[in-house]
Coordinates of C-alpha atoms in Angstrom, one line a residue:
M1 CA 36.0 73.8 -55.4
E2 CA 32.1 74.9 -56.2
N3 CA 30.4 74.5 -53.2
S4 CA 27.4 73.0 -54.9
G5 CA 26.0 71.0 -51.7
S6 CA 24.1 72.0 -48.6
K7 CA 23.1 69.7 -45.2
A8 CA 19.3 69.2 -46.9
D9 CA 21.6 67.6 -49.9
V10 CA 23.3 65.4 -46.6
P11 CA 21.1 62.3 -45.4
D12 CA 19.6 61.8 -41.9
L13 CA 21.7 58.3 -41.4
I14 CA 25.2 58.0 -42.6
P15 CA 25.6 54.1 -43.0
A16 CA 28.6 52.9 -41.0
R17 CA 30.7 50.9 -43.4
M18 CA 31.3 54.6 -44.7
L19 CA 32.3 55.9 -41.5
S20 CA 34.6 53.0 -41.3
E21 CA 35.8 53.9 -45.0
F22 CA 36.4 57.4 -44.0
A23 CA 38.3 56.9 -41.3
Y24 CA 40.5 54.9 -43.5
C25 CA 40.3 57.2 -46.2
P26 CA 38.3 60.4 -46.8
R27 CA 38.7 60.7 -50.8
L28 CA 38.0 56.7 -50.8
C29 CA 34.9 57.4 -48.5
Y30 CA 33.7 60.5 -50.7
I31 CA 34.1 58.2 -53.9
E32 CA 32.6 55.1 -52.8
W33 CA 29.3 57.1 -51.2
I34 CA 28.9 60.6 -52.0
D35 CA 30.0 60.3 -55.7
G36 CA 28.4 56.5 -56.1
E37 CA 31.7 54.6 -58.1
F38 CA 33.2 51.2 -56.8
S39 CA 35.3 49.3 -58.4
D40 CA 35.4 45.0 -57.6
N41 CA 39.3 43.2 -56.6
E42 CA 40.6 40.5 -55.3
D43 CA 40.0 41.8 -51.6
T44 CA 36.7 42.5 -52.0
V45 CA 34.9 39.8 -54.1
E46 CA 37.2 37.6 -50.8
G47 CA 35.5 40.2 -48.1
R48 CA 32.5 39.8 -49.6
F49 CA 32.7 35.6 -49.2
A50 CA 33.9 35.9 -45.8
H51 CA 30.5 37.3 -45.6
R52 CA 28.6 34.2 -46.4
R53 CA 28.3 32.5 -43.3
V54 CA 26.5 35.4 -41.9
D55 CA 23.5 34.9 -44.4
A56 CA 23.4 31.3 -44.1
K57 CA 20.6 29.5 -42.0
E58 CA 20.0 30.1 -38.1
D59 CA 21.4 26.7 -37.4
D60 CA 24.2 26.8 -39.2
I61 CA 25.4 29.4 -36.2
A62 CA 27.7 26.4 -34.7
R63 CA 29.9 25.8 -37.7
D64 CA 31.0 29.4 -38.0
G65 CA 34.0 28.6 -36.1
I66 CA 33.7 31.8 -34.4
E67 CA 33.0 30.7 -30.6
N68 CA 35.9 31.1 -29.0
E69 CA 37.2 27.3 -28.2
N70 CA 38.2 28.8 -24.3
E71 CA 34.2 29.6 -23.6
K72 CA 32.2 27.1 -22.9
E73 CA 31.1 25.0 -25.8
N74 CA 27.1 26.1 -25.6
E75 CA 26.4 28.6 -23.3
K76 CA 26.2 31.5 -25.8
E77 CA 23.8 28.7 -28.9
N78 CA 19.9 30.0 -29.2
G79 CA 17.8 29.1 -25.7
K80 CA 20.7 28.2 -23.6
E81 CA 20.3 30.2 -20.7
T82 CA 23.4 32.3 -19.4
E83 CA 24.7 33.4 -16.4
T84 CA 22.6 36.4 -16.3
G85 CA 19.3 33.8 -16.6
R86 CA 18.3 35.5 -19.6
E87 CA 17.9 33.4 -22.8
A88 CA 20.6 33.5 -25.4
F89 CA 20.3 34.5 -28.5
H90 CA 22.4 35.2 -32.1
A91 CA 20.5 37.9 -34.9
R92 CA 22.4 38.0 -38.5
S93 CA 22.3 40.7 -40.6
L94 CA 20.8 42.8 -38.7
F95 CA 19.9 46.2 -39.9
L96 CA 19.6 49.3 -37.2
S97 CA 19.5 52.7 -37.3
G98 CA 19.8 55.8 -34.9
P99 CA 18.3 58.7 -35.6
K100 CA 20.4 60.9 -32.8
A101 CA 23.9 59.2 -33.5
G102 CA 23.0 60.1 -37.5
I103 CA 24.1 56.5 -38.3
T104 CA 22.5 53.1 -40.3
C105 CA 24.1 50.0 -39.6
R106 CA 23.6 46.4 -40.7
I107 CA 25.4 43.9 -38.2
D108 CA 26.9 41.0 -39.6
L109 CA 26.2 39.1 -35.9
L110 CA 24.8 40.8 -32.4
E111 CA 25.1 37.9 -29.7
G112 CA 23.2 39.2 -26.3
D113 CA 21.4 37.8 -23.5
G114 CA 17.9 40.1 -24.4
E115 CA 19.4 42.9 -22.0
R116 CA 23.3 43.7 -22.9
V117 CA 24.5 42.5 -26.5
T118 CA 27.9 42.4 -28.6
P119 CA 28.0 43.7 -32.2
I120 CA 30.4 40.9 -33.8
E121 CA 32.1 42.3 -37.2
Y122 CA 33.7 40.6 -39.9
K123 CA 36.5 41.0 -41.3
R124 CA 38.5 39.2 -44.3
G125 CA 41.8 39.4 -43.5
K126 CA 44.4 38.6 -40.4
A127 CA 44.4 40.1 -37.2
P128 CA 47.2 43.0 -37.0
G129 CA 50.1 42.6 -34.2
I130 CA 49.5 46.4 -32.9
P131 CA 48.3 47.3 -29.3
E132 CA 44.7 47.8 -29.9
G133 CA 44.4 44.4 -31.6
A134 CA 42.1 46.1 -34.6
Y135 CA 42.7 49.0 -36.7
E136 CA 41.1 52.3 -36.0
P137 CA 38.4 52.0 -39.7
D138 CA 36.8 48.6 -37.8
R139 CA 36.9 49.9 -33.9
V140 CA 35.0 53.1 -35.4
Q141 CA 33.0 51.3 -37.4
L142 CA 31.7 48.6 -34.3
C143 CA 31.8 51.4 -32.3
A144 CA 29.3 53.1 -34.2
Q145 CA 27.1 49.8 -34.4
G146 CA 27.4 50.4 -30.1
L147 CA 25.6 54.2 -30.5
V148 CA 23.3 53.0 -32.7
L149 CA 22.3 49.5 -30.3
R150 CA 22.5 52.0 -27.4
E151 CA 20.0 54.0 -28.7
N152 CA 17.3 51.1 -29.0
G153 CA 17.3 50.9 -25.8
F154 CA 20.2 47.8 -25.0
R155 CA 23.6 47.9 -23.1
C156 CA 26.2 47.7 -25.3
D157 CA 30.0 48.2 -23.9
G158 CA 31.5 46.6 -26.5
G159 CA 32.1 44.5 -29.8
I160 CA 34.4 42.2 -31.2
V161 CA 36.2 41.9 -34.5
Y162 CA 36.4 38.6 -35.9
F163 CA 39.3 38.0 -38.8
V164 CA 38.4 35.0 -40.9
R165 CA 42.2 34.4 -42.2
S166 CA 42.7 34.1 -38.4
K167 CA 39.9 32.8 -36.9
K168 CA 40.6 35.1 -34.0
R169 CA 38.5 37.7 -31.6
V170 CA 39.5 40.7 -31.0
A171 CA 37.7 42.5 -29.0
V172 CA 37.1 46.1 -28.7
D173 CA 35.8 48.0 -26.0
F174 CA 34.1 51.2 -26.6
D175 CA 35.5 53.8 -23.2
K176 CA 35.3 57.2 -23.8
A177 CA 38.1 58.4 -26.3
L178 CA 36.9 55.6 -28.8
I179 CA 33.5 57.6 -28.6
R180 CA 34.6 60.3 -28.7
R181 CA 36.5 59.7 -32.2
T182 CA 33.6 58.4 -34.2
N183 CA 32.0 61.8 -33.1
D184 CA 33.7 63.7 -34.5
L185 CA 34.3 61.6 -38.0
I186 CA 30.6 61.6 -38.3
A187 CA 31.0 65.0 -38.0
D188 CA 33.9 65.3 -40.0
L189 CA 32.0 62.5 -42.5
R190 CA 28.8 65.4 -42.7
T191 CA 31.0 68.9 -43.1
A192 CA 32.7 66.9 -46.5
A193 CA 29.2 65.9 -47.7
E194 CA 27.8 68.9 -47.0
K195 CA 30.7 70.9 -49.2
R196 CA 30.4 68.3 -52.0
E197 CA 33.9 68.9 -52.2
I198 CA 36.2 65.5 -53.0
P199 CA 39.2 65.2 -50.6
Q200 CA 42.4 65.0 -51.6
P201 CA 43.9 62.0 -52.4
L202 CA 46.8 60.4 -49.7
Q203 CA 50.0 61.2 -50.7
D204 CA 52.0 58.2 -51.6
S205 CA 49.8 56.0 -48.9
P206 CA 50.2 52.1 -48.7
K207 CA 47.0 51.5 -48.7
C208 CA 46.3 52.6 -52.0
N209 CA 48.6 49.3 -53.4
R210 CA 45.1 47.2 -52.6
C211 CA 42.5 49.7 -53.2
S212 CA 39.3 48.9 -55.7
L213 CA 38.6 52.2 -56.2
A214 CA 42.2 53.7 -57.2
G215 CA 41.8 53.0 -60.8
I216 CA 38.6 55.5 -60.5
C217 CA 40.8 57.9 -57.1
L218 CA 43.8 57.9 -59.3
P219 CA 45.8 59.6 -56.4
D220 CA 49.3 59.3 -57.8
E221 CA 48.2 61.3 -60.9
V222 CA 45.9 63.9 -59.6
N223 CA 49.2 64.3 -56.8
L224 CA 51.1 65.0 -60.1
L225 CA 49.3 67.2 -62.4
R226 CA 47.6 69.1 -59.0
E227 CA 50.4 72.1 -59.3
T228 CA 51.6 70.8 -62.8
D229 CA 50.9 72.6 -66.5
S230 CA 51.0 69.3 -68.2
N231 CA 51.0 70.8 -71.7
E232 CA 54.4 72.4 -71.2
A233 CA 55.6 69.1 -69.3
A234 CA 55.6 67.1 -72.2
E235 CA 56.5 69.4 -74.2
R236 CA 59.8 69.5 -72.3
G237 CA 60.1 65.2 -72.4
F238 CA 59.2 65.2 -68.5
L239 CA 58.4 61.3 -67.6
A240 CA 57.1 61.3 -63.8
R241 CA 57.2 57.4 -62.9
I242 CA 54.3 57.3 -60.4
R243 CA 53.5 53.7 -59.1
K244 CA 51.2 51.6 -61.6
L245 CA 48.1 51.0 -59.2
I246 CA 45.7 51.1 -62.2
P247 CA 45.8 47.2 -63.9
S248 CA 47.0 47.4 -67.9
R249 CA 44.1 46.0 -69.2
D250 CA 40.4 44.8 -68.5
D251 CA 39.8 41.3 -67.9
T252 CA 36.3 41.7 -69.5
M253 CA 36.3 42.3 -73.7
P254 CA 34.0 43.7 -76.4
V255 CA 31.5 41.3 -78.3
Y256 CA 30.4 42.1 -81.5
V257 CA 28.3 40.5 -83.4
L258 CA 27.5 41.3 -87.2
G259 CA 25.0 41.1 -89.8
H260 CA 21.6 40.5 -90.7
G261 CA 19.6 37.1 -88.7
N262 CA 22.1 37.0 -85.8
T263 CA 20.4 36.7 -82.4
V264 CA 21.5 36.9 -79.0
R265 CA 20.2 34.5 -76.1
K266 CA 21.4 34.2 -72.3
K267 CA 22.0 30.4 -71.8
G268 CA 22.7 29.9 -67.4
D269 CA 25.8 32.8 -67.4
L270 CA 26.6 32.1 -71.0
L271 CA 25.6 34.6 -73.6
E272 CA 24.8 32.9 -77.3
I273 CA 25.2 34.0 -80.2
W274 CA 23.6 31.7 -83.1
S275 CA 24.0 33.3 -86.4
R276 CA 22.0 31.6 -89.6
G277 CA 23.8 31.2 -92.9
D278 CA 21.5 31.7 -96.4
D279 CA 20.7 27.5 -95.8
D280 CA 19.8 28.0 -92.8
E281 CA 17.6 30.8 -93.8
K282 CA 15.8 28.8 -96.3
T283 CA 15.8 25.4 -94.4
G284 CA 14.6 27.0 -90.6
K285 CA 17.6 25.4 -89.0
E286 CA 19.3 27.6 -85.5
G287 CA 22.1 27.9 -87.5
K288 CA 25.8 28.0 -85.3
S289 CA 26.3 29.2 -81.7
K290 CA 29.2 30.7 -80.2
Q291 CA 28.8 31.2 -76.9
V292 CA 30.9 33.8 -74.2
R293 CA 30.9 33.9 -70.0
L294 CA 29.3 36.6 -69.2
R295 CA 31.8 37.2 -66.0
E296 CA 34.5 38.2 -69.5
I297 CA 31.9 40.7 -71.0
S298 CA 32.4 44.9 -71.1
Q299 CA 30.2 45.4 -73.6
V300 CA 28.4 44.6 -76.7
N301 CA 27.8 46.0 -79.8
L302 CA 24.7 44.7 -82.5
F303 CA 25.5 45.4 -86.3
G304 CA 22.6 45.6 -88.7
G305 CA 19.3 43.6 -87.7
V306 CA 20.7 41.1 -84.8
D307 CA 18.3 40.1 -82.5
V308 CA 18.7 40.0 -78.6
S309 CA 16.4 37.9 -76.1
M310 CA 14.5 40.0 -73.2
P311 CA 15.8 37.3 -70.5
A312 CA 19.7 38.2 -72.5
L313 CA 18.9 41.9 -71.8
V314 CA 17.8 42.3 -68.6
E315 CA 20.7 39.8 -67.4
L316 CA 23.3 42.8 -69.6
M317 CA 21.5 45.3 -68.0
Q318 CA 21.5 44.4 -64.2
R319 CA 25.2 43.6 -64.9
G320 CA 26.0 46.7 -66.2
I321 CA 27.1 45.5 -69.3
P322 CA 25.8 48.3 -72.2
V323 CA 24.4 46.4 -75.4
L324 CA 25.4 49.4 -77.7
H325 CA 23.4 49.2 -81.5
F326 CA 24.5 50.5 -85.0
T327 CA 23.5 50.4 -88.5
R328 CA 24.2 48.0 -90.6
G329 CA 26.9 50.3 -92.2
G330 CA 28.1 51.5 -88.9
W331 CA 26.6 54.5 -87.6
F332 CA 26.1 54.6 -83.6
Q333 CA 22.0 54.4 -82.7
G334 CA 21.9 54.0 -79.6
L335 CA 22.8 52.1 -76.1
S336 CA 20.6 49.8 -73.7
C337 CA 21.8 49.7 -70.1
G338 CA 20.8 49.9 -66.6
H339 CA 20.9 52.6 -63.8
T340 CA 22.7 56.0 -65.3
H341 CA 25.6 57.2 -63.2
K342 CA 24.7 58.0 -59.6
N343 CA 27.5 61.0 -60.0
V344 CA 25.0 63.5 -60.4
Q345 CA 27.3 66.3 -59.0
L346 CA 29.6 65.6 -61.9
R347 CA 27.3 66.3 -64.7
M348 CA 25.6 69.0 -62.9
R349 CA 29.6 70.8 -62.9
Q350 CA 29.5 69.6 -66.7
F351 CA 26.5 71.7 -67.4
S352 CA 28.1 74.6 -65.7
W353 CA 31.4 74.6 -67.2
A354 CA 29.5 74.1 -71.0
E355 CA 28.1 77.4 -70.6
D356 CA 31.3 79.1 -69.7
K357 CA 33.3 79.8 -72.5
K358 CA 36.6 80.8 -70.8
K359 CA 36.3 76.9 -69.8
S360 CA 34.5 75.8 -72.5
L361 CA 37.8 77.4 -74.6
S362 CA 40.3 76.0 -71.7
I363 CA 39.9 72.0 -72.2
A364 CA 39.1 72.6 -76.4
R365 CA 42.6 74.0 -77.2
S366 CA 43.8 71.2 -75.0
V367 CA 42.1 68.4 -76.7
I368 CA 43.3 70.0 -80.3
Y369 CA 46.7 70.9 -79.1
G370 CA 46.8 66.9 -78.4
K371 CA 45.0 66.0 -81.5
I372 CA 47.6 68.2 -83.5
R373 CA 51.0 66.8 -82.1
N374 CA 49.4 63.1 -82.6
C375 CA 48.9 64.2 -86.3
R376 CA 52.7 65.3 -86.3
T377 CA 53.5 62.0 -84.1
Q378 CA 52.3 60.1 -87.7
V379 CA 53.6 61.5 -90.1
R380 CA 56.9 61.5 -88.6
R381 CA 56.6 58.2 -87.7
N382 CA 55.2 56.6 -91.2
D383 CA 56.2 59.3 -93.7
D384 CA 59.7 58.3 -94.6
K385 CA 59.3 59.8 -98.3
T386 CA 61.7 62.6 -98.8
E387 CA 60.3 63.4 -102.8
E388 CA 57.7 66.3 -102.5
K389 CA 53.9 66.3 -103.5
A390 CA 52.5 68.2 -106.7
D391 CA 52.2 71.0 -103.9
G392 CA 55.8 71.3 -103.6
K393 CA 55.4 70.0 -99.7
S394 CA 57.7 67.4 -98.3
A395 CA 57.0 65.7 -95.2
K396 CA 59.6 68.0 -93.5
D397 CA 57.1 70.8 -94.6
A398 CA 54.4 69.3 -92.7
L399 CA 55.6 68.5 -89.6
D400 CA 57.0 71.8 -89.4
R401 CA 53.6 73.5 -90.0
L402 CA 51.9 70.8 -87.2
E403 CA 54.3 71.7 -85.2
R404 CA 53.1 75.6 -85.5
L405 CA 49.4 74.7 -85.8
S406 CA 50.4 73.0 -82.6
R407 CA 51.1 75.9 -80.3
D408 CA 48.6 77.7 -82.0
A409 CA 46.2 75.4 -80.6
R410 CA 47.5 76.0 -77.3
N411 CA 46.8 80.1 -77.7
A412 CA 43.7 80.1 -79.2
S413 CA 41.7 82.7 -78.6
S414 CA 37.8 81.8 -78.8
I415 CA 36.3 78.0 -80.4
E416 CA 35.8 80.1 -83.9
K417 CA 39.4 80.1 -84.2
L418 CA 40.0 77.1 -82.7
L419 CA 37.7 75.4 -85.5
G420 CA 40.5 77.3 -88.2
I421 CA 43.4 76.3 -86.6
E422 CA 42.3 72.1 -86.6
G423 CA 41.0 72.6 -89.8
A424 CA 44.3 73.4 -91.0
A425 CA 45.8 71.5 -89.6
A426 CA 43.5 68.2 -91.0
E427 CA 44.4 69.4 -94.5
V428 CA 48.0 69.3 -94.1
Y429 CA 47.9 65.8 -91.9
F430 CA 45.8 64.3 -94.7
G431 CA 47.9 65.1 -97.9
R432 CA 50.5 63.3 -95.9
L433 CA 48.3 60.3 -95.3
G434 CA 48.6 58.8 -98.7
Q435 CA 52.6 58.9 -98.4
M436 CA 51.8 56.5 -95.2
L437 CA 50.6 53.8 -97.2
K438 CA 52.6 50.8 -99.6
A439 CA 52.7 52.1 -102.7
D440 CA 52.2 48.0 -103.5
Q441 CA 49.6 47.2 -101.6
G442 CA 47.7 48.7 -104.4
F443 CA 46.0 51.6 -102.2
S444 CA 45.7 55.4 -102.4
F445 CA 44.7 57.7 -101.0
E446 CA 44.3 61.8 -101.8
N447 CA 41.8 63.6 -99.2
R448 CA 39.4 62.9 -96.8
N449 CA 35.9 63.2 -97.7
R450 CA 32.4 61.3 -96.0
R451 CA 29.0 60.0 -96.5
P452 CA 29.3 58.4 -98.3
P453 CA 33.0 57.6 -98.3
K454 CA 34.4 57.3 -102.3
D455 CA 38.1 55.2 -101.7
P456 CA 38.4 52.4 -99.6
V457 CA 41.0 53.9 -96.8
N458 CA 37.7 56.6 -96.6
A459 CA 35.2 53.9 -95.9
V460 CA 38.2 52.2 -93.6
L461 CA 38.7 55.9 -91.7
S462 CA 34.8 56.6 -91.4
Y463 CA 33.8 52.7 -90.0
L464 CA 36.8 53.3 -87.0
Y465 CA 36.4 56.4 -86.5
A466 CA 32.2 55.2 -85.8
V467 CA 33.9 52.3 -83.5
L468 CA 36.3 54.5 -81.1
A469 CA 33.1 56.6 -80.7
K470 CA 31.3 54.6 -79.3
D471 CA 34.2 53.5 -77.0
V472 CA 34.8 56.8 -76.0
F473 CA 30.9 57.1 -75.2
V474 CA 30.7 53.7 -72.9
S475 CA 33.9 55.6 -71.0
L476 CA 32.4 58.7 -70.6
L477 CA 28.8 57.1 -69.0
A478 CA 31.0 55.0 -66.9
V479 CA 32.4 57.9 -65.4
G480 CA 29.5 59.6 -64.8
F481 CA 29.8 62.5 -67.9
D482 CA 26.7 63.0 -69.9
P483 CA 28.5 62.2 -73.1
Y484 CA 25.8 64.4 -75.3
L485 CA 26.7 68.0 -74.1
G486 CA 30.5 68.7 -75.5
F487 CA 32.8 71.8 -74.7
Y488 CA 34.4 72.1 -78.1
H489 CA 31.5 70.4 -80.5
R490 CA 28.6 71.9 -80.0
P491 CA 25.3 70.1 -78.7
R492 CA 23.2 68.9 -82.2
Y493 CA 20.6 66.6 -82.1
G494 CA 21.9 63.3 -81.8
R495 CA 25.1 64.1 -81.7
P496 CA 27.5 62.9 -78.8
A497 CA 29.4 66.3 -78.8
L498 CA 31.3 65.4 -75.4
A499 CA 32.4 61.6 -77.2
L500 CA 33.2 63.7 -80.3
D501 CA 35.9 65.7 -78.2
M502 CA 37.1 62.7 -76.0
M503 CA 38.2 60.9 -79.6
E504 CA 39.8 63.9 -81.0
E505 CA 42.9 63.3 -79.3
F506 CA 42.7 59.4 -80.4
R507 CA 41.2 59.6 -83.9
P508 CA 45.7 59.7 -85.0
T509 CA 46.4 57.1 -82.6
I510 CA 44.2 54.4 -82.6
A511 CA 41.9 54.7 -85.8
D512 CA 44.5 56.4 -88.7
A513 CA 47.4 53.7 -87.1
T514 CA 44.9 50.9 -87.3
A515 CA 44.3 51.7 -90.6
I516 CA 47.4 52.1 -92.0
T517 CA 48.5 49.1 -90.1
L518 CA 45.7 47.3 -91.9
F519 CA 46.6 48.0 -95.6
N520 CA 50.6 48.6 -95.0
K521 CA 50.5 44.5 -93.9
G522 CA 47.6 43.4 -96.5
E523 CA 45.5 42.2 -94.5
L524 CA 42.9 44.3 -96.5
S525 CA 42.3 43.9 -100.3
E526 CA 39.8 44.2 -103.3
R527 CA 36.9 42.0 -102.1
D528 CA 36.7 43.7 -98.5
F529 CA 35.0 46.4 -100.3
I530 CA 32.0 47.2 -102.5
N531 CA 31.4 49.6 -104.9
T532 CA 27.7 51.1 -104.8
G533 CA 28.3 53.6 -107.7
I534 CA 28.2 56.7 -104.8
G535 CA 30.5 55.2 -102.8
V536 CA 33.1 52.4 -101.1
S537 CA 31.5 50.4 -97.9
L538 CA 32.8 47.8 -96.3
T539 CA 31.9 44.0 -96.7
S540 CA 30.7 41.7 -94.1
K541 CA 34.1 40.0 -93.9
G542 CA 35.6 43.5 -94.4
K543 CA 34.0 44.6 -91.4
K544 CA 35.7 41.7 -89.2
T545 CA 38.7 42.4 -90.0
V546 CA 38.5 46.3 -89.2
I547 CA 37.2 45.3 -86.0
A548 CA 40.1 43.4 -85.6
G549 CA 42.7 45.3 -86.2
Y550 CA 41.6 47.7 -83.8
E551 CA 41.3 45.0 -81.3
R552 CA 44.6 44.6 -81.1
R553 CA 45.5 47.8 -81.3
M554 CA 43.1 49.1 -78.3
E555 CA 44.6 46.4 -76.2
S556 CA 48.0 47.2 -77.5
E557 CA 50.4 48.6 -73.9
I558 CA 51.9 51.7 -74.3
T559 CA 54.7 53.4 -71.7
H560 CA 52.1 57.2 -70.8
P561 CA 53.9 59.8 -71.5
L562 CA 53.0 61.3 -69.0
F563 CA 53.1 58.8 -65.7
G564 CA 55.5 56.3 -67.2
Y565 CA 53.7 53.3 -66.6
S566 CA 52.6 50.7 -69.4
V567 CA 49.0 50.5 -69.8
S568 CA 46.3 50.0 -73.1
Y569 CA 45.2 52.6 -74.7
R570 CA 41.6 51.3 -74.0
R571 CA 42.6 51.7 -70.5
I572 CA 44.1 55.0 -71.6
L573 CA 40.9 55.9 -72.5
E574 CA 39.1 55.3 -69.1
V575 CA 42.4 57.4 -67.9
Q576 CA 42.0 60.3 -69.8
A577 CA 37.7 60.4 -68.9
R578 CA 38.6 60.8 -65.3
L579 CA 41.4 62.9 -65.6
L580 CA 38.7 65.6 -67.1
S581 CA 36.4 64.9 -64.0
R582 CA 39.1 66.1 -61.9
V583 CA 39.4 68.9 -64.1
I584 CA 35.7 69.7 -63.8
S585 CA 36.3 68.9 -60.2
G586 CA 38.7 71.8 -59.3
E587 CA 41.5 68.9 -58.9
I588 CA 43.8 70.0 -61.2
K589 CA 44.1 72.6 -62.9
E590 CA 43.6 71.8 -66.8
Y591 CA 42.9 68.8 -68.5
P592 CA 46.4 66.8 -69.5
A593 CA 46.2 66.1 -73.6
F594 CA 47.4 62.3 -74.4
Y595 CA 49.8 62.8 -77.3
R596 CA 52.9 60.7 -78.3
K597 CA 56.0 61.6 -78.8

């Protein structure tokens, strides 16, 4: 791995919470603190909820339930004198720093008598049945707080972990062994931050099972691929059934707003979509509205002249929900989003890799290899016509040639040769695409054409490719990549080159498969298209039908050919983007192309 860090890059003060994470799992700490990534799950949300009383009003202290029932009832209430004769106090959410210790911390609750103080750390779970009373990460976090308090002139000999579910206080003594362990972890964390090398994943650890960052970390996937040639393994039918640590699909969904005159607004925790028809335009009425809960939205897609209110836009930005803008015809124009991803190191490595022709070629070969393999799978599954075409080529001929071209792609010696191989494969594949359509539906396909598309099938393909490109674009942004700098497609003004790279292997399995299904099931008819004389485009109703079919495909679950668990296509886009980031960081040897057998 590249060492791109230095002592100057590491903050002077390490958050005590990050020290606790480092003691629990060094990789978790690195992803959260250095890479700046975080994802909630039930446990993290519950943990924040458990801290709600810590930030309550001062007069709510007595209702916290934290006082030990065996202690004198009012011994430590504010303004009361303790046995030392000093006035007792409570301080909540106290921020302190210790430059010598190199730690900054937020203390949930601080009890004291003016000289001796005791930090109290809230934890959402139950007290563990171990001799120490609390796990090491919790004890280390408390000890780090104690070191900061001592540096600020307080006497602090121990702390307390309060377990919310157990309603139990566990005392932690700051003895020499714990202090030594805490200082060692501070030094180790600082060293890891300086090296800018992500720690290796834990091996089959139960800690991963409830980790909210498992879908970002991909511990079992990375461990499997670290020493494995994934593409060769897949060819042999290799299938590793690893733990399923990521959800099959997202709980949130994209929102699409199509058509001129629609307006997007915010109302409380809802997003309102107001549509205005021709009659409403004449009368000046508001029209009809639909409502979507903001927490259920993953992205908002605006096609054509759609207005969005500033309060709605700001709320979406604050929630990290991208707003994507398209022309009426489906051209992706850009997006509105909040802060960009914090993982600057990934983008620095991406730029370095893009300048290296050998490294760029290695990724491009895997991507095109996966694309051709998926094209072959589409022909094998959908082209059941045995007759030859006018050129004398049959489906079997196409399968054989695509097989050879996929192997040629893996061994291409330059980007230029790879482009030629991809072009040859596209000619073979699209030469059979028309045979995958049912003749009784009245649609035909001769060849791929665009700008503008000359027939309904090409119009649907172009529209689907644009929608797929935006989903890949969003996935890359979420991981921390710059979608405009690719390894196969060269940078060009306004072209999201990396998004185009990553969508190549998904064109056949997502976009083409959706188009074939829509035509063969009769979901699209001639009424869904407009022939302008120079090309063919979709009507508003046709676009809605295509998007509905696309979303069904994205939410459908398949068995991952490498990892063996069930997962949706939308989730696979993110997994592939994260695996690419692990290649860039040097964790795995090559990009594992996704393709179905």
